[in-house]
Amino acid sequence: MESKVRRIGVLTSGGDAPGMNAAIRAVARTCDFYGIECLGIYRGYNGLIRGDMKPLTAQDVSGITSYGGTMLYTARSPEFTTEEGLKRAADNCRFRGIDGLIAIGGDGTFRGLLDLSGYGVSVVGIPGTIDNDIACTGYTIGYDTACNTAIESIDKLRDTMRSHERCSIVEVMGHKTGHLALYVGVAVGATAILVPEKELDYERDVINPIREGRNRNRTNFTIIVAEGAASANDVAKVVSEETGIDTRVTILGHVQRGGSPLARDRVVASMMGYSAVKVLAEGGTNRIICYDGNVYTDIDIVEGLKMKKGLDESLYNILEAVTSGA
Ligand code: F6P
């Protein structure tokens, strides 16, 4: 295949996610396969502004798939959102001969790509965030690993909560969205799951499920709180005041973003990295790579950013039934 681009830059931006390295590897290797030069850009858009980049060969990415984080480092770049920063980044693309850019990250990362495309650079976004909150794709790189990291920790918490007959309040990541909280909560069989998408009613959502459990002789409870839904400490206070149960708060925090990526993240990331290079090589631009759990496609960035992702209501709706047993 005769490629329409000669030099592709790749960067990771925003919060890191397990599997990003597998995507970087796939980009570098696919470039090599099609005779396209690949440049690794360091520290997200800041690297593009400062010219912090170097060639990324097929050998440079050897053995990185099993590592969490991102070998290119990442950053959130307020500078890139300014006219001056954007212009410097575009100048650097021109200066370094980058005619295609692949950015791995979330919505903010894709908005940055869109801005840059106005300067004549062909751009493709790869969804990478543990939040799984990008509307145009069913899956984002890192989600499965992050969910499993949280589940492993909560299973451990459950052992000690059971022994002490306590209520565990666990805060998981998710500032604006509760996809991770809901998925993890169902997986661990939580008593209650609090997400930012649903207005919180303590009596209905937390106290009642605990009382019902107690009526069935349950003595330990697990409440999953997405960080944007409520303060875990506030929830603990209400639970102990209203029920008298001894509570303990655990904030899982950034541990959820680390660790060796699981198979799903490595494989999806590899497919997405490959697909992104192909889109650029075939002359495509302004696209986001999407995966619905079955097929890989790509969508226009503007269209993709317009879409809104709601909570998985079918999963949320089973909660009342599946949390009602002792
Ligand atoms: O990567 C997304 C996310 O994990 C959110 O769930 C969380 O609110 C945010 O990043 C925190 O990121 P940081 O501490 O890196 O700014």
mmCIF file of C-alpha atoms in Angstrom, residues 140-307:
data_model
loop_
_atom_site.group_PDB
_atom_site.id
_atom_site.type_symbol
_atom_site.label_atom_id
_atom_site.label_comp_id
_atom_site.label_asym_id
_atom_site.label_seq_id
_atom_site.Cartn_x
_atom_site.Cartn_y
_atom_site.Cartn_z
ATOM 1 C CA THR A 140 -11.832 2.578 25.860
ATOM 2 C CA ILE A 141 -8.341 1.205 26.465
ATOM 3 C CA GLY A 142 -7.663 0.566 30.168
ATOM 4 C CA TYR A 143 -11.221 0.054 31.375
ATOM 5 C CA ASP A 144 -11.092 -3.701 31.871
ATOM 6 C CA THR A 145 -7.778 -3.647 33.719
ATOM 7 C CA ALA A 146 -8.919 -0.785 35.982
ATOM 8 C CA CYS A 147 -12.177 -2.570 36.793
ATOM 9 C CA ASN A 148 -10.316 -5.736 37.680
ATOM 10 C CA THR A 149 -7.798 -3.863 39.819
ATOM 11 C CA ALA A 150 -10.688 -2.344 41.779
ATOM 12 C CA ILE A 151 -12.477 -5.691 42.060
ATOM 13 C CA GLU A 152 -9.368 -7.421 43.413
ATOM 14 C CA SER A 153 -9.001 -4.778 46.137
ATOM 15 C CA ILE A 154 -12.688 -4.807 47.066
ATOM 16 C CA ASP A 155 -12.715 -8.611 47.323
ATOM 17 C CA LYS A 156 -9.898 -8.254 49.860
ATOM 18 C CA LEU A 157 -11.779 -5.570 51.759
ATOM 19 C CA ARG A 158 -14.799 -7.842 51.893
ATOM 20 C CA ASP A 159 -12.813 -10.472 53.857
ATOM 21 C CA THR A 160 -12.006 -8.067 56.669
ATOM 22 C CA MET A 161 -15.464 -6.430 56.595
ATOM 23 C CA ARG A 162 -17.045 -9.871 56.994
ATOM 24 C CA SER A 163 -14.820 -10.714 59.972
ATOM 25 C CA HIS A 164 -15.627 -7.430 61.749
ATOM 26 C CA GLU A 165 -19.243 -7.187 60.585
ATOM 27 C CA ARG A 166 -18.643 -3.732 59.120
ATOM 28 C CA CYS A 167 -19.778 -1.635 56.210
ATOM 29 C CA SER A 168 -17.121 -0.799 53.649
ATOM 30 C CA ILE A 169 -17.476 2.452 51.721
ATOM 31 C CA VAL A 170 -15.224 2.277 48.683
ATOM 32 C CA GLU A 171 -14.564 5.289 46.478
ATOM 33 C CA VAL A 172 -13.617 4.463 42.900
ATOM 34 C CA MET A 173 -12.590 6.798 40.071
ATOM 35 C CA GLY A 174 -15.162 8.570 37.933
ATOM 36 C CA HIS A 175 -15.552 12.298 38.356
ATOM 37 C CA LYS A 176 -18.320 12.829 35.846
ATOM 38 C CA THR A 177 -19.337 9.297 34.972
ATOM 39 C CA GLY A 178 -20.168 6.132 36.873
ATOM 40 C CA HIS A 179 -19.447 3.435 34.287
ATOM 41 C CA LEU A 180 -16.535 2.027 36.278
ATOM 42 C CA ALA A 181 -18.409 2.244 39.593
ATOM 43 C CA LEU A 182 -21.454 0.462 38.188
ATOM 44 C CA TYR A 183 -19.479 -2.295 36.494
ATOM 45 C CA VAL A 184 -17.282 -2.899 39.524
ATOM 46 C CA GLY A 185 -20.232 -2.680 41.907
ATOM 47 C CA VAL A 186 -22.168 -5.343 40.039
ATOM 48 C CA ALA A 187 -19.059 -7.514 39.810
ATOM 49 C CA VAL A 188 -18.441 -7.467 43.574
ATOM 50 C CA GLY A 189 -22.132 -7.754 44.482
ATOM 51 C CA ALA A 190 -22.241 -4.378 46.239
ATOM 52 C CA THR A 191 -25.097 -3.424 48.562
ATOM 53 C CA ALA A 192 -25.373 -0.031 46.858
ATOM 54 C CA ILE A 193 -23.687 1.771 43.959
ATOM 55 C CA LEU A 194 -23.643 5.572 43.833
ATOM 56 C CA VAL A 195 -22.962 7.236 40.478
ATOM 57 C CA PRO A 196 -22.887 10.899 39.397
ATOM 58 C CA GLU A 197 -25.599 10.292 36.761
ATOM 59 C CA LYS A 198 -28.245 9.539 39.431
ATOM 60 C CA GLU A 199 -29.416 11.944 42.078
ATOM 61 C CA LEU A 200 -28.570 10.600 45.503
ATOM 62 C CA ASP A 201 -31.336 9.801 47.970
ATOM 63 C CA TYR A 202 -29.626 8.393 51.071
ATOM 64 C CA GLU A 203 -32.722 6.706 52.446
ATOM 65 C CA ARG A 204 -33.646 4.978 49.180
ATOM 66 C CA ASP A 205 -30.165 4.260 47.797
ATOM 67 C CA VAL A 206 -28.096 3.440 50.871
ATOM 68 C CA ILE A 207 -30.002 3.039 54.137
ATOM 69 C CA ASN A 208 -32.879 0.924 52.835
ATOM 70 C CA PRO A 209 -30.675 -1.659 51.097
ATOM 71 C CA ILE A 210 -28.637 -1.999 54.313
ATOM 72 C CA ARG A 211 -31.795 -2.386 56.443
ATOM 73 C CA GLU A 212 -33.168 -4.981 54.050
ATOM 74 C CA GLY A 213 -29.908 -6.876 54.177
ATOM 75 C CA ARG A 214 -29.946 -6.788 57.967
ATOM 76 C CA ASN A 215 -33.484 -8.146 58.028
ATOM 77 C CA ARG A 216 -32.069 -11.122 56.166
ATOM 78 C CA ASN A 217 -29.274 -11.470 58.735
ATOM 79 C CA ARG A 218 -26.580 -9.919 56.605
ATOM 80 C CA THR A 219 -23.813 -8.464 58.781
ATOM 81 C CA ASN A 220 -21.381 -6.845 56.320
ATOM 82 C CA PHE A 221 -21.989 -4.421 53.481
ATOM 83 C CA THR A 222 -20.155 -2.840 50.570
ATOM 84 C CA ILE A 223 -21.087 0.551 49.179
ATOM 85 C CA ILE A 224 -19.369 1.643 45.954
ATOM 86 C CA VAL A 225 -19.150 5.398 45.449
ATOM 87 C CA ALA A 226 -17.946 6.990 42.206
ATOM 88 C CA GLU A 227 -15.786 9.982 43.213
ATOM 89 C CA GLY A 228 -18.178 12.399 41.496
ATOM 90 C CA ALA A 229 -21.309 10.996 43.152
ATOM 91 C CA ALA A 230 -20.684 11.827 46.816
ATOM 92 C CA SER A 231 -17.923 12.051 49.380
ATOM 93 C CA ALA A 232 -17.186 8.564 50.722
ATOM 94 C CA ASN A 233 -16.666 10.090 54.182
ATOM 95 C CA ASP A 234 -20.113 11.707 54.081
ATOM 96 C CA VAL A 235 -21.667 8.394 53.053
ATOM 97 C CA ALA A 236 -19.895 6.635 55.953
ATOM 98 C CA LYS A 237 -21.159 9.238 58.400
ATOM 99 C CA VAL A 238 -24.759 8.827 57.259
ATOM 100 C CA VAL A 239 -24.521 5.025 57.367
ATOM 101 C CA SER A 240 -23.142 4.919 60.898
ATOM 102 C CA GLU A 241 -25.599 7.545 62.186
ATOM 103 C CA GLU A 242 -28.640 5.933 60.593
ATOM 104 C CA THR A 243 -27.811 2.259 61.139
ATOM 105 C CA GLY A 244 -25.231 2.172 63.939
ATOM 106 C CA ILE A 245 -23.004 -0.076 61.821
ATOM 107 C CA ASP A 246 -19.259 0.351 62.117
ATOM 108 C CA THR A 247 -17.978 1.789 58.809
ATOM 109 C CA ARG A 248 -14.599 2.031 57.102
ATOM 110 C CA VAL A 249 -13.744 4.217 54.121
ATOM 111 C CA THR A 250 -11.290 3.161 51.412
ATOM 112 C CA ILE A 251 -10.342 5.454 48.550
ATOM 113 C CA LEU A 252 -8.830 3.311 45.815
ATOM 114 C CA GLY A 253 -7.533 6.342 43.904
ATOM 115 C CA HIS A 254 -4.737 6.128 41.375
ATOM 116 C CA VAL A 255 -3.980 2.490 42.086
ATOM 117 C CA GLN A 256 -6.830 1.873 39.608
ATOM 118 C CA ARG A 257 -4.826 3.460 36.800
ATOM 119 C CA GLY A 258 -1.756 1.262 37.222
ATOM 120 C CA GLY A 259 -0.760 -2.339 36.695
ATOM 121 C CA SER A 260 -0.014 -4.695 33.864
ATOM 122 C CA PRO A 261 -2.806 -4.510 31.260
ATOM 123 C CA LEU A 262 -5.109 -7.502 30.948
ATOM 124 C CA ALA A 263 -5.551 -9.374 27.668
ATOM 125 C CA ARG A 264 -8.557 -7.323 26.526
ATOM 126 C CA ASP A 265 -6.711 -4.029 26.856
ATOM 127 C CA ARG A 266 -3.600 -5.313 25.104
ATOM 128 C CA VAL A 267 -5.594 -6.735 22.206
ATOM 129 C CA VAL A 268 -8.026 -3.815 21.755
ATOM 130 C CA ALA A 269 -5.090 -1.384 21.988
ATOM 131 C CA SER A 270 -3.171 -3.316 19.328
ATOM 132 C CA MET A 271 -6.165 -3.302 16.987
ATOM 133 C CA MET A 272 -6.780 0.401 17.578
ATOM 134 C CA GLY A 273 -3.132 1.348 17.029
ATOM 135 C CA TYR A 274 -3.042 -0.628 13.794
ATOM 136 C CA SER A 275 -6.376 0.853 12.624
ATOM 137 C CA ALA A 276 -5.262 4.420 13.343
ATOM 138 C CA VAL A 277 -2.168 4.099 11.154
ATOM 139 C CA LYS A 278 -4.236 2.502 8.375
ATOM 140 C CA VAL A 279 -6.753 5.364 8.425
ATOM 141 C CA LEU A 280 -3.941 7.912 8.002
ATOM 142 C CA ALA A 281 -2.089 5.837 5.406
ATOM 143 C CA GLU A 282 -5.262 5.634 3.328
ATOM 144 C CA GLY A 283 -5.676 9.408 3.399
ATOM 145 C CA GLY A 284 -8.235 9.651 6.216
ATOM 146 C CA THR A 285 -8.222 12.427 8.798
ATOM 147 C CA ASN A 286 -10.258 13.776 11.721
ATOM 148 C CA ARG A 287 -11.304 10.289 12.832
ATOM 149 C CA ILE A 288 -11.713 8.511 16.156
ATOM 150 C CA ILE A 289 -11.203 4.738 16.226
ATOM 151 C CA CYS A 290 -14.195 2.960 17.797
ATOM 152 C CA TYR A 291 -14.893 -0.539 19.055
ATOM 153 C CA ASP A 292 -18.359 -1.771 19.910
ATOM 154 C CA GLY A 293 -17.184 -5.070 21.376
ATOM 155 C CA ASN A 294 -17.465 -6.693 18.002
ATOM 156 C CA VAL A 295 -16.162 -4.584 15.118
ATOM 157 C CA TYR A 296 -13.642 -1.764 14.804
ATOM 158 C CA THR A 297 -14.786 1.311 12.914
ATOM 159 C CA ASP A 298 -13.916 5.013 12.822
ATOM 160 C CA ILE A 299 -16.058 8.118 13.123
ATOM 161 C CA ASP A 300 -15.615 11.806 12.355
ATOM 162 C CA ILE A 301 -14.205 13.603 15.435
ATOM 163 C CA VAL A 302 -16.874 16.328 15.403
ATOM 164 C CA GLU A 303 -19.643 13.732 15.192
ATOM 165 C CA GLY A 304 -18.022 11.634 17.907
ATOM 166 C CA LEU A 305 -17.624 14.576 20.287
ATOM 167 C CA LYS A 306 -21.252 15.573 19.824
ATOM 168 C CA MET A 307 -22.469 12.224 21.119
#
